[in-house]
Amino acid sequence: MSAQTGPTPGRDLAGHQRSPARETAFGNDRIDPRGRRRRIVESIALLSSGLLAGAFGYGAVNVVQTFKAVPLDVRLTFHTALMKMNGPVMQSTMGLAVLSSVVLAVLSRGAARRLAATAGALVATSFLVTRFGNVPINAKIKVWAVTTAPPDHEAILRRWEIFNDVRTGAALVAFVLLLVLASTRLGDRS
C-alpha cells in the first residue's frame, strides 16, 4: 500500500469524484462562459464604482475641508486646477461604472439584477448631479479665479458642496450595493 500525497486523478482531496468542470482560481468551480463573463463584468463594476466612491469620498472628507481652511483666492486657484485634472478621469470612471453596472444587470437575474441596475442608476445620478450641478459652478469658479468672486459666492460654494455630498452619497451607495451583490453571490443562485 503506498501513501498518496494528493488527490488521485478524477478525485478531489476528500476522495470524491470530480465533475468535469474547469480549474479556476477558486478551485473546481463549474463556471460556464456566461458566468465567467458576469464575474468579469462584476469585477469591473466593483473596481470602477469603488474608485468613484473613494475619489468622491476623499474629496468630501479632505479636499472640501481644505478648501474651507485656506484663503478664498487659494481655494479658487486650486479648485480650478483640480477640476481641470479631475474632469477626464472622473467622467471616464463614472462612464465605466455606469456601463459595467448596466451590463452586470443584463447578465444577472432576480435580486442580483435589481442591485446592479440600482447601482447603475445611482452612478448615473452622480454623473447627472456632477454635470448639471457641480460643472456649471466650476465654470463660475474658473472665472472668479482670474477676476473676483461675487458677493454671494459663499452661497454658491455651499451649493457646490451640497451637490458634491449628493454625488458622493450616490456613488457610495452604488458601491455598497455591488459589494452586497458580489459578497452574497446572488448572481450565482439566481
Short mmCIF file of N, CA and C in Angstrom, two decimals:
data_model
loop_
_atom_site.label_atom_id
_atom_site.label_comp_id
_atom_site.label_asym_id
_atom_site.label_seq_id
_atom_site.Cartn_x
_atom_site.Cartn_y
_atom_site.Cartn_z
N MET A 1 0.83 -1.17 0.00
CA MET A 1 0.00 0.00 0.00
C MET A 1 0.89 1.24 0.00
N SER A 2 0.70 2.14 -0.92
CA SER A 2 1.52 3.34 -0.99
C SER A 2 0.72 4.54 -0.52
N ALA A 3 1.40 5.45 0.13
CA ALA A 3 0.75 6.67 0.63
C ALA A 3 0.69 7.69 -0.50
N GLN A 4 -0.49 8.25 -0.70
CA GLN A 4 -0.64 9.29 -1.72
C GLN A 4 -0.60 10.65 -1.04
N THR A 5 -0.03 11.62 -1.73
CA THR A 5 0.09 12.96 -1.17
C THR A 5 -0.76 13.97 -1.91
N GLY A 6 -1.82 13.57 -2.43
CA GLY A 6 -2.69 14.50 -3.15
C GLY A 6 -3.87 13.74 -3.71
N PRO A 7 -4.72 14.44 -4.41
CA PRO A 7 -5.89 13.77 -4.96
C PRO A 7 -5.49 12.82 -6.08
N THR A 8 -6.22 11.76 -6.20
CA THR A 8 -6.00 10.85 -7.32
C THR A 8 -6.66 11.46 -8.55
N PRO A 9 -6.21 11.07 -9.71
CA PRO A 9 -6.81 11.63 -10.92
C PRO A 9 -8.32 11.43 -10.91
N GLY A 10 -9.06 12.48 -11.18
CA GLY A 10 -10.52 12.41 -11.22
C GLY A 10 -11.18 12.56 -9.87
N ARG A 11 -10.39 12.72 -8.79
CA ARG A 11 -10.96 12.85 -7.45
C ARG A 11 -10.37 14.07 -6.74
N ASP A 12 -11.14 14.65 -5.82
CA ASP A 12 -10.63 15.78 -5.06
C ASP A 12 -9.91 15.28 -3.81
N LEU A 13 -9.47 16.19 -2.93
CA LEU A 13 -8.71 15.79 -1.74
C LEU A 13 -9.51 14.88 -0.81
N ALA A 14 -10.81 15.01 -0.79
CA ALA A 14 -11.64 14.17 0.07
C ALA A 14 -11.96 12.83 -0.59
N GLY A 15 -11.49 12.63 -1.81
CA GLY A 15 -11.73 11.36 -2.48
C GLY A 15 -13.00 11.33 -3.29
N HIS A 16 -13.75 12.44 -3.35
CA HIS A 16 -14.99 12.48 -4.12
C HIS A 16 -14.69 12.63 -5.60
N GLN A 17 -15.57 12.07 -6.40
CA GLN A 17 -15.43 12.17 -7.85
C GLN A 17 -15.55 13.64 -8.26
N ARG A 18 -14.59 14.12 -9.08
CA ARG A 18 -14.63 15.49 -9.59
C ARG A 18 -15.60 15.57 -10.76
N SER A 19 -16.23 16.73 -10.86
CA SER A 19 -17.05 16.97 -12.05
C SER A 19 -16.12 17.40 -13.17
N PRO A 20 -16.58 17.34 -14.37
CA PRO A 20 -15.72 17.73 -15.48
C PRO A 20 -15.57 19.25 -15.60
N ALA A 21 -15.64 19.95 -14.50
CA ALA A 21 -15.50 21.42 -14.51
C ALA A 21 -14.06 21.81 -14.75
N ARG A 22 -13.89 23.02 -15.19
CA ARG A 22 -12.54 23.54 -15.40
C ARG A 22 -11.96 24.05 -14.10
N GLU A 23 -10.65 23.98 -13.99
CA GLU A 23 -9.96 24.53 -12.83
C GLU A 23 -10.02 26.05 -12.91
N THR A 24 -10.29 26.70 -11.78
CA THR A 24 -10.29 28.16 -11.72
C THR A 24 -9.44 28.57 -10.54
N ALA A 25 -9.29 29.85 -10.36
CA ALA A 25 -8.53 30.36 -9.22
C ALA A 25 -9.19 29.96 -7.91
N PHE A 26 -10.48 29.62 -7.95
CA PHE A 26 -11.20 29.27 -6.74
C PHE A 26 -11.31 27.77 -6.54
N GLY A 27 -10.61 26.98 -7.33
CA GLY A 27 -10.68 25.53 -7.21
C GLY A 27 -11.49 24.97 -8.36
N ASN A 28 -12.25 23.94 -8.07
CA ASN A 28 -13.05 23.27 -9.10
C ASN A 28 -14.44 23.87 -9.19
N ASP A 29 -14.53 25.14 -9.52
CA ASP A 29 -15.83 25.77 -9.72
C ASP A 29 -16.31 25.47 -11.13
N ARG A 30 -17.55 25.15 -11.23
CA ARG A 30 -18.13 24.95 -12.56
C ARG A 30 -18.62 26.32 -13.02
N ILE A 31 -17.89 26.92 -13.94
CA ILE A 31 -18.24 28.25 -14.43
C ILE A 31 -18.45 28.16 -15.94
N ASP A 32 -19.68 28.40 -16.35
CA ASP A 32 -19.92 28.43 -17.79
C ASP A 32 -19.45 29.77 -18.33
N PRO A 33 -19.31 29.89 -19.62
CA PRO A 33 -18.80 31.15 -20.19
C PRO A 33 -19.64 32.36 -19.80
N ARG A 34 -20.95 32.21 -19.70
CA ARG A 34 -21.81 33.33 -19.30
C ARG A 34 -21.51 33.73 -17.86
N GLY A 35 -21.31 32.76 -16.99
CA GLY A 35 -20.98 33.04 -15.60
C GLY A 35 -19.61 33.71 -15.47
N ARG A 36 -18.68 33.29 -16.29
CA ARG A 36 -17.34 33.90 -16.28
C ARG A 36 -17.44 35.36 -16.73
N ARG A 37 -18.19 35.60 -17.80
CA ARG A 37 -18.38 36.98 -18.27
C ARG A 37 -19.01 37.83 -17.18
N ARG A 38 -20.01 37.27 -16.51
CA ARG A 38 -20.69 38.02 -15.47
C ARG A 38 -19.72 38.37 -14.33
N ARG A 39 -18.86 37.43 -13.97
CA ARG A 39 -17.89 37.70 -12.90
C ARG A 39 -16.86 38.75 -13.32
N ILE A 40 -16.45 38.73 -14.56
CA ILE A 40 -15.51 39.74 -15.05
C ILE A 40 -16.17 41.12 -15.02
N VAL A 41 -17.41 41.19 -15.52
CA VAL A 41 -18.13 42.47 -15.50
C VAL A 41 -18.38 42.92 -14.07
N GLU A 42 -18.70 41.97 -13.20
CA GLU A 42 -18.89 42.30 -11.78
C GLU A 42 -17.62 42.90 -11.19
N SER A 43 -16.48 42.33 -11.52
CA SER A 43 -15.20 42.86 -11.02
C SER A 43 -14.95 44.27 -11.54
N ILE A 44 -15.23 44.51 -12.80
CA ILE A 44 -15.05 45.85 -13.37
C ILE A 44 -16.01 46.84 -12.71
N ALA A 45 -17.24 46.42 -12.48
CA ALA A 45 -18.22 47.29 -11.82
C ALA A 45 -17.77 47.62 -10.40
N LEU A 46 -17.28 46.61 -9.69
CA LEU A 46 -16.79 46.85 -8.32
C LEU A 46 -15.60 47.80 -8.32
N LEU A 47 -14.65 47.56 -9.19
CA LEU A 47 -13.46 48.40 -9.24
C LEU A 47 -13.81 49.84 -9.59
N SER A 48 -14.56 50.03 -10.67
CA SER A 48 -14.85 51.40 -11.10
C SER A 48 -15.75 52.13 -10.12
N SER A 49 -16.75 51.46 -9.57
CA SER A 49 -17.62 52.14 -8.59
C SER A 49 -16.87 52.39 -7.29
N GLY A 50 -15.96 51.49 -6.92
CA GLY A 50 -15.15 51.70 -5.72
C GLY A 50 -14.20 52.87 -5.89
N LEU A 51 -13.57 52.96 -7.07
CA LEU A 51 -12.70 54.11 -7.34
C LEU A 51 -13.50 55.41 -7.31
N LEU A 52 -14.68 55.39 -7.89
CA LEU A 52 -15.53 56.59 -7.91
C LEU A 52 -15.94 57.00 -6.50
N ALA A 53 -16.44 56.04 -5.73
CA ALA A 53 -16.85 56.35 -4.35
C ALA A 53 -15.65 56.80 -3.52
N GLY A 54 -14.51 56.16 -3.72
CA GLY A 54 -13.30 56.55 -2.99
C GLY A 54 -12.84 57.95 -3.34
N ALA A 55 -12.84 58.27 -4.62
CA ALA A 55 -12.40 59.61 -5.04
C ALA A 55 -13.35 60.68 -4.52
N PHE A 56 -14.65 60.45 -4.67
CA PHE A 56 -15.62 61.42 -4.16
C PHE A 56 -15.55 61.51 -2.63
N GLY A 57 -15.39 60.36 -1.98
CA GLY A 57 -15.30 60.36 -0.51
C GLY A 57 -14.08 61.11 -0.02
N TYR A 58 -12.94 60.87 -0.66
CA TYR A 58 -11.71 61.59 -0.29
C TYR A 58 -11.91 63.09 -0.50
N GLY A 59 -12.52 63.43 -1.62
CA GLY A 59 -12.77 64.85 -1.89
C GLY A 59 -13.65 65.48 -0.84
N ALA A 60 -14.73 64.78 -0.45
CA ALA A 60 -15.66 65.34 0.53
C ALA A 60 -15.02 65.48 1.91
N VAL A 61 -14.25 64.48 2.30
CA VAL A 61 -13.67 64.47 3.64
C VAL A 61 -12.42 65.34 3.74
N ASN A 62 -11.60 65.36 2.70
CA ASN A 62 -10.32 66.05 2.78
C ASN A 62 -10.24 67.32 1.95
N VAL A 63 -10.54 67.23 0.67
CA VAL A 63 -10.35 68.38 -0.22
C VAL A 63 -11.30 69.52 0.13
N VAL A 64 -12.59 69.21 0.27
CA VAL A 64 -13.56 70.26 0.58
C VAL A 64 -13.24 70.92 1.92
N GLN A 65 -12.82 70.13 2.89
CA GLN A 65 -12.47 70.71 4.19
C GLN A 65 -11.23 71.59 4.08
N THR A 66 -10.30 71.20 3.22
CA THR A 66 -9.11 72.03 2.99
C THR A 66 -9.50 73.32 2.28
N PHE A 67 -10.44 73.23 1.32
CA PHE A 67 -10.94 74.44 0.66
C PHE A 67 -11.41 75.46 1.70
N LYS A 68 -12.09 74.98 2.73
CA LYS A 68 -12.65 75.87 3.75
C LYS A 68 -11.57 76.48 4.64
N ALA A 69 -10.40 75.84 4.70
CA ALA A 69 -9.35 76.28 5.63
C ALA A 69 -8.37 77.27 5.01
N VAL A 70 -8.42 77.46 3.70
CA VAL A 70 -7.45 78.35 3.04
C VAL A 70 -8.15 79.63 2.58
N PRO A 71 -7.38 80.67 2.30
CA PRO A 71 -7.99 81.91 1.79
C PRO A 71 -8.73 81.65 0.47
N LEU A 72 -9.72 82.47 0.18
CA LEU A 72 -10.57 82.29 -0.99
C LEU A 72 -9.77 82.24 -2.29
N ASP A 73 -8.79 83.12 -2.46
CA ASP A 73 -8.03 83.12 -3.72
C ASP A 73 -7.27 81.81 -3.91
N VAL A 74 -6.77 81.23 -2.83
CA VAL A 74 -6.09 79.94 -2.92
C VAL A 74 -7.08 78.85 -3.30
N ARG A 75 -8.26 78.87 -2.66
CA ARG A 75 -9.29 77.88 -2.98
C ARG A 75 -9.67 77.95 -4.45
N LEU A 76 -9.92 79.15 -4.94
CA LEU A 76 -10.37 79.30 -6.32
C LEU A 76 -9.31 78.81 -7.31
N THR A 77 -8.06 79.17 -7.06
CA THR A 77 -6.97 78.74 -7.94
C THR A 77 -6.82 77.22 -7.91
N PHE A 78 -6.80 76.65 -6.70
CA PHE A 78 -6.65 75.20 -6.58
C PHE A 78 -7.86 74.46 -7.14
N HIS A 79 -9.05 74.97 -6.85
CA HIS A 79 -10.29 74.35 -7.33
C HIS A 79 -10.28 74.28 -8.86
N THR A 80 -9.89 75.38 -9.50
CA THR A 80 -9.84 75.42 -10.96
C THR A 80 -8.85 74.40 -11.51
N ALA A 81 -7.66 74.35 -10.94
CA ALA A 81 -6.64 73.39 -11.39
C ALA A 81 -7.09 71.96 -11.15
N LEU A 82 -7.70 71.70 -10.01
CA LEU A 82 -8.17 70.36 -9.68
C LEU A 82 -9.25 69.89 -10.63
N MET A 83 -10.20 70.75 -10.94
CA MET A 83 -11.29 70.37 -11.82
C MET A 83 -10.78 70.10 -13.24
N LYS A 84 -9.76 70.83 -13.66
CA LYS A 84 -9.18 70.59 -14.99
C LYS A 84 -8.60 69.17 -15.06
N MET A 85 -7.95 68.74 -13.99
CA MET A 85 -7.36 67.40 -13.95
C MET A 85 -8.43 66.33 -13.71
N ASN A 86 -9.40 66.64 -12.86
CA ASN A 86 -10.42 65.66 -12.49
C ASN A 86 -11.40 65.35 -13.62
N GLY A 87 -11.68 66.33 -14.45
CA GLY A 87 -12.72 66.17 -15.47
C GLY A 87 -12.62 64.88 -16.26
N PRO A 88 -11.55 64.67 -17.00
CA PRO A 88 -11.47 63.44 -17.83
C PRO A 88 -11.42 62.16 -17.00
N VAL A 89 -10.72 62.19 -15.89
CA VAL A 89 -10.57 60.98 -15.07
C VAL A 89 -11.92 60.58 -14.46
N MET A 90 -12.60 61.52 -13.85
CA MET A 90 -13.85 61.20 -13.16
C MET A 90 -14.95 60.86 -14.16
N GLN A 91 -15.00 61.55 -15.29
CA GLN A 91 -16.02 61.21 -16.29
C GLN A 91 -15.81 59.81 -16.84
N SER A 92 -14.56 59.44 -17.08
CA SER A 92 -14.26 58.09 -17.56
C SER A 92 -14.64 57.05 -16.51
N THR A 93 -14.32 57.32 -15.26
CA THR A 93 -14.65 56.39 -14.18
C THR A 93 -16.16 56.25 -14.02
N MET A 94 -16.88 57.38 -14.08
CA MET A 94 -18.34 57.32 -13.99
C MET A 94 -18.93 56.54 -15.16
N GLY A 95 -18.42 56.80 -16.36
CA GLY A 95 -18.92 56.09 -17.54
C GLY A 95 -18.70 54.59 -17.43
N LEU A 96 -17.51 54.19 -17.00
CA LEU A 96 -17.21 52.76 -16.85
C LEU A 96 -18.08 52.13 -15.75
N ALA A 97 -18.28 52.86 -14.67
CA ALA A 97 -19.11 52.34 -13.57
C ALA A 97 -20.56 52.17 -14.00
N VAL A 98 -21.10 53.13 -14.74
CA VAL A 98 -22.48 53.01 -15.23
C VAL A 98 -22.58 51.84 -16.21
N LEU A 99 -21.70 51.83 -17.19
CA LEU A 99 -21.75 50.80 -18.23
C LEU A 99 -21.60 49.40 -17.63
N SER A 100 -20.62 49.21 -16.77
CA SER A 100 -20.41 47.87 -16.21
C SER A 100 -21.56 47.44 -15.29
N SER A 101 -22.15 48.38 -14.57
CA SER A 101 -23.30 48.04 -13.71
C SER A 101 -24.51 47.65 -14.53
N VAL A 102 -24.74 48.36 -15.64
CA VAL A 102 -25.87 48.03 -16.51
C VAL A 102 -25.65 46.68 -17.19
N VAL A 103 -24.44 46.44 -17.69
CA VAL A 103 -24.14 45.14 -18.31
C VAL A 103 -24.29 44.03 -17.27
N LEU A 104 -23.83 44.28 -16.05
CA LEU A 104 -23.99 43.28 -14.98
C LEU A 104 -25.47 43.00 -14.73
N ALA A 105 -26.30 44.02 -14.76
CA ALA A 105 -27.74 43.82 -14.58
C ALA A 105 -28.31 42.95 -15.70
N VAL A 106 -27.86 43.17 -16.92
CA VAL A 106 -28.33 42.38 -18.06
C VAL A 106 -27.90 40.92 -17.92
N LEU A 107 -26.69 40.69 -17.42
CA LEU A 107 -26.16 39.33 -17.29
C LEU A 107 -26.68 38.59 -16.05
N SER A 108 -27.36 39.31 -15.16
CA SER A 108 -27.84 38.71 -13.90
C SER A 108 -29.34 38.53 -13.94
N ARG A 109 -29.86 37.90 -12.89
CA ARG A 109 -31.30 37.70 -12.74
C ARG A 109 -31.70 37.99 -11.32
N GLY A 110 -32.97 38.16 -11.11
CA GLY A 110 -33.53 38.30 -9.77
C GLY A 110 -32.97 39.47 -8.98
N ALA A 111 -32.63 39.18 -7.72
CA ALA A 111 -32.13 40.22 -6.81
C ALA A 111 -30.81 40.82 -7.31
N ALA A 112 -29.97 40.00 -7.91
CA ALA A 112 -28.69 40.49 -8.43
C ALA A 112 -28.94 41.53 -9.52
N ARG A 113 -29.91 41.27 -10.38
CA ARG A 113 -30.24 42.23 -11.45
C ARG A 113 -30.73 43.54 -10.85
N ARG A 114 -31.59 43.45 -9.85
CA ARG A 114 -32.11 44.68 -9.22
C ARG A 114 -31.01 45.48 -8.55
N LEU A 115 -30.10 44.80 -7.85
CA LEU A 115 -28.99 45.51 -7.20
C LEU A 115 -28.07 46.17 -8.22
N ALA A 116 -27.73 45.44 -9.26
CA ALA A 116 -26.84 46.00 -10.29
C ALA A 116 -27.50 47.17 -11.01
N ALA A 117 -28.78 47.04 -11.33
CA ALA A 117 -29.49 48.12 -12.01
C ALA A 117 -29.61 49.36 -11.12
N THR A 118 -29.87 49.14 -9.84
CA THR A 118 -29.95 50.26 -8.90
C THR A 118 -28.59 50.93 -8.76
N ALA A 119 -27.54 50.14 -8.69
CA ALA A 119 -26.18 50.71 -8.62
C ALA A 119 -25.90 51.54 -9.87
N GLY A 120 -26.26 51.03 -11.04
CA GLY A 120 -26.07 51.78 -12.28
C GLY A 120 -26.84 53.09 -12.27
N ALA A 121 -28.08 53.04 -11.77
CA ALA A 121 -28.89 54.27 -11.70
C ALA A 121 -28.27 55.28 -10.72
N LEU A 122 -27.71 54.80 -9.62
CA LEU A 122 -27.08 55.70 -8.66
C LEU A 122 -25.81 56.33 -9.23
N VAL A 123 -25.03 55.55 -9.96
CA VAL A 123 -23.83 56.13 -10.59
C VAL A 123 -24.26 57.14 -11.65
N ALA A 124 -25.31 56.82 -12.41
CA ALA A 124 -25.82 57.78 -13.39
C ALA A 124 -26.29 59.06 -12.69
N THR A 125 -26.89 58.90 -11.52
CA THR A 125 -27.30 60.07 -10.73
C THR A 125 -26.09 60.91 -10.36
N SER A 126 -25.01 60.26 -9.93
CA SER A 126 -23.81 61.02 -9.57
C SER A 126 -23.25 61.77 -10.79
N PHE A 127 -23.37 61.14 -11.97
CA PHE A 127 -22.93 61.82 -13.20
C PHE A 127 -23.82 63.03 -13.48
N LEU A 128 -25.13 62.86 -13.41
CA LEU A 128 -26.05 63.95 -13.72
C LEU A 128 -25.91 65.11 -12.72
N VAL A 129 -25.74 64.79 -11.44
CA VAL A 129 -25.54 65.83 -10.44
C VAL A 129 -24.24 66.58 -10.75
N THR A 130 -23.21 65.84 -11.11
CA THR A 130 -21.93 66.47 -11.46
C THR A 130 -22.10 67.37 -12.67
N ARG A 131 -22.71 66.83 -13.72
CA ARG A 131 -22.82 67.56 -14.99
C ARG A 131 -23.69 68.80 -14.87
N PHE A 132 -24.82 68.69 -14.17
CA PHE A 132 -25.77 69.80 -14.13
C PHE A 132 -25.73 70.59 -12.82
N GLY A 133 -24.98 70.12 -11.85
CA GLY A 133 -24.85 70.84 -10.58
C GLY A 133 -23.46 71.40 -10.38
N ASN A 134 -22.47 70.52 -10.28
CA ASN A 134 -21.10 70.96 -9.98
C ASN A 134 -20.41 71.65 -11.16
N VAL A 135 -20.55 71.10 -12.35
CA VAL A 135 -19.80 71.64 -13.50
C VAL A 135 -20.16 73.10 -13.80
N PRO A 136 -21.43 73.49 -13.81
CA PRO A 136 -21.72 74.91 -14.04
C PRO A 136 -21.10 75.83 -12.97
N ILE A 137 -21.08 75.37 -11.74
CA ILE A 137 -20.45 76.16 -10.68
C ILE A 137 -18.93 76.18 -10.87
N ASN A 138 -18.36 75.07 -11.31
CA ASN A 138 -16.92 75.04 -11.61
C ASN A 138 -16.57 76.10 -12.66
N ALA A 139 -17.46 76.27 -13.65
CA ALA A 139 -17.21 77.29 -14.68
C ALA A 139 -17.20 78.68 -14.07
N LYS A 140 -18.07 78.92 -13.13
CA LYS A 140 -18.08 80.23 -12.44
C LYS A 140 -16.81 80.41 -11.62
N ILE A 141 -16.40 79.37 -10.93
CA ILE A 141 -15.20 79.44 -10.10
C ILE A 141 -13.97 79.73 -10.96
N LYS A 142 -13.94 79.15 -12.14
CA LYS A 142 -12.83 79.40 -13.07
C LYS A 142 -12.73 80.89 -13.40
N VAL A 143 -13.87 81.52 -13.62
CA VAL A 143 -13.89 82.97 -13.91
C VAL A 143 -13.48 83.76 -12.66
N TRP A 144 -13.99 83.37 -11.51
CA TRP A 144 -13.66 84.08 -10.27
C TRP A 144 -12.17 84.03 -9.98
N ALA A 145 -11.52 82.92 -10.36
CA ALA A 145 -10.09 82.76 -10.07
C ALA A 145 -9.24 83.82 -10.77
N VAL A 146 -9.73 84.33 -11.91
CA VAL A 146 -8.96 85.36 -12.63
C VAL A 146 -9.57 86.75 -12.50
N THR A 147 -10.73 86.85 -11.87
CA THR A 147 -11.36 88.16 -11.62
C THR A 147 -11.58 88.28 -10.12
N THR A 148 -12.81 88.46 -9.72
CA THR A 148 -13.16 88.47 -8.30
C THR A 148 -14.45 87.69 -8.09
N ALA A 149 -14.60 87.17 -6.91
CA ALA A 149 -15.81 86.42 -6.57
C ALA A 149 -16.94 87.41 -6.29
N PRO A 150 -18.18 87.06 -6.66
CA PRO A 150 -19.31 87.94 -6.39
C PRO A 150 -19.65 87.95 -4.89
N PRO A 151 -20.45 88.92 -4.46
CA PRO A 151 -20.81 88.99 -3.04
C PRO A 151 -21.50 87.72 -2.51
N ASP A 152 -22.24 87.02 -3.37
CA ASP A 152 -22.96 85.81 -2.92
C ASP A 152 -22.16 84.53 -3.15
N HIS A 153 -20.83 84.66 -3.27
CA HIS A 153 -20.00 83.48 -3.58
C HIS A 153 -20.10 82.39 -2.52
N GLU A 154 -20.28 82.76 -1.26
CA GLU A 154 -20.37 81.74 -0.21
C GLU A 154 -21.58 80.83 -0.40
N ALA A 155 -22.70 81.40 -0.81
CA ALA A 155 -23.91 80.59 -1.06
C ALA A 155 -23.70 79.69 -2.26
N ILE A 156 -23.03 80.20 -3.28
CA ILE A 156 -22.77 79.40 -4.48
C ILE A 156 -21.81 78.26 -4.16
N LEU A 157 -20.77 78.54 -3.39
CA LEU A 157 -19.83 77.49 -2.99
C LEU A 157 -20.50 76.45 -2.11
N ARG A 158 -21.41 76.90 -1.25
CA ARG A 158 -22.16 75.95 -0.41
C ARG A 158 -23.03 75.04 -1.27
N ARG A 159 -23.64 75.62 -2.32
CA ARG A 159 -24.46 74.81 -3.24
C ARG A 159 -23.58 73.76 -3.93
N TRP A 160 -22.35 74.14 -4.32
CA TRP A 160 -21.42 73.18 -4.92
C TRP A 160 -21.16 72.03 -3.94
N GLU A 161 -20.98 72.36 -2.66
CA GLU A 161 -20.71 71.34 -1.64
C GLU A 161 -21.91 70.42 -1.44
N ILE A 162 -23.12 70.96 -1.54
CA ILE A 162 -24.32 70.12 -1.42
C ILE A 162 -24.39 69.15 -2.59
N PHE A 163 -24.15 69.65 -3.80
CA PHE A 163 -24.11 68.76 -4.97
C PHE A 163 -23.02 67.70 -4.78
N ASN A 164 -21.89 68.10 -4.25
CA ASN A 164 -20.80 67.16 -4.01
C ASN A 164 -21.21 66.07 -3.01
N ASP A 165 -21.92 66.47 -1.96
CA ASP A 165 -22.40 65.49 -0.98
C ASP A 165 -23.38 64.50 -1.61
N VAL A 166 -24.26 65.01 -2.47
CA VAL A 166 -25.25 64.15 -3.12
C VAL A 166 -24.57 63.14 -4.04
N ARG A 167 -23.64 63.60 -4.87
CA ARG A 167 -22.98 62.68 -5.79
C ARG A 167 -22.09 61.68 -5.05
N THR A 168 -21.49 62.14 -3.94
CA THR A 168 -20.67 61.24 -3.13
C THR A 168 -21.54 60.15 -2.51
N GLY A 169 -22.67 60.53 -1.95
CA GLY A 169 -23.59 59.56 -1.34
C GLY A 169 -24.11 58.56 -2.36
N ALA A 170 -24.48 59.04 -3.54
CA ALA A 170 -24.98 58.15 -4.59
C ALA A 170 -23.90 57.15 -5.01
N ALA A 171 -22.67 57.63 -5.19
CA ALA A 171 -21.58 56.73 -5.59
C ALA A 171 -21.27 55.71 -4.49
N LEU A 172 -21.31 56.14 -3.25
CA LEU A 172 -21.03 55.24 -2.13
C LEU A 172 -22.09 54.15 -2.02
N VAL A 173 -23.35 54.52 -2.12
CA VAL A 173 -24.42 53.52 -2.03
C VAL A 173 -24.33 52.55 -3.22
N ALA A 174 -24.01 53.05 -4.41
CA ALA A 174 -23.84 52.16 -5.57
C ALA A 174 -22.75 51.13 -5.30
N PHE A 175 -21.64 51.58 -4.76
CA PHE A 175 -20.53 50.67 -4.46
C PHE A 175 -20.96 49.64 -3.41
N VAL A 176 -21.66 50.06 -2.38
CA VAL A 176 -22.11 49.13 -1.34
C VAL A 176 -23.07 48.09 -1.93
N LEU A 177 -23.96 48.51 -2.80
CA LEU A 177 -24.88 47.55 -3.43
C LEU A 177 -24.12 46.50 -4.25
N LEU A 178 -23.10 46.95 -4.97
CA LEU A 178 -22.30 45.99 -5.75
C LEU A 178 -21.49 45.07 -4.83
N LEU A 179 -21.03 45.60 -3.71
CA LEU A 179 -20.34 44.75 -2.74
C LEU A 179 -21.28 43.68 -2.18
N VAL A 180 -22.51 44.07 -1.87
CA VAL A 180 -23.50 43.11 -1.38
C VAL A 180 -23.76 42.03 -2.44
N LEU A 181 -23.94 42.47 -3.67
CA LEU A 181 -24.18 41.52 -4.76
C LEU A 181 -23.02 40.53 -4.87
N ALA A 182 -21.79 41.03 -4.86
CA ALA A 182 -20.62 40.16 -5.02
C ALA A 182 -20.39 39.27 -3.81
N SER A 183 -20.58 39.81 -2.62
CA SER A 183 -20.27 39.03 -1.42
C SER A 183 -21.30 37.96 -1.12
N THR A 184 -22.53 38.15 -1.58
CA THR A 184 -23.56 37.14 -1.34
C THR A 184 -23.72 36.19 -2.50
N ARG A 185 -22.98 36.45 -3.58
CA ARG A 185 -23.04 35.62 -4.78
C ARG A 185 -24.47 35.45 -5.26
N LEU A 186 -25.26 36.54 -5.20
CA LEU A 186 -26.64 36.49 -5.66
C LEU A 186 -26.73 36.05 -7.10
N GLY A 187 -25.82 36.53 -7.93
CA GLY A 187 -25.85 36.18 -9.34
C GLY A 187 -25.64 34.71 -9.60
N ASP A 188 -24.97 34.01 -8.68
CA ASP A 188 -24.71 32.58 -8.86
C ASP A 188 -25.94 31.73 -8.57
N ARG A 189 -26.85 32.26 -7.74
CA ARG A 189 -28.03 31.47 -7.35
C ARG A 189 -29.27 31.87 -8.10
N SER A 190 -29.23 33.00 -8.80
CA SER A 190 -30.43 33.50 -9.47
C SER A 190 -30.76 32.67 -10.68
#
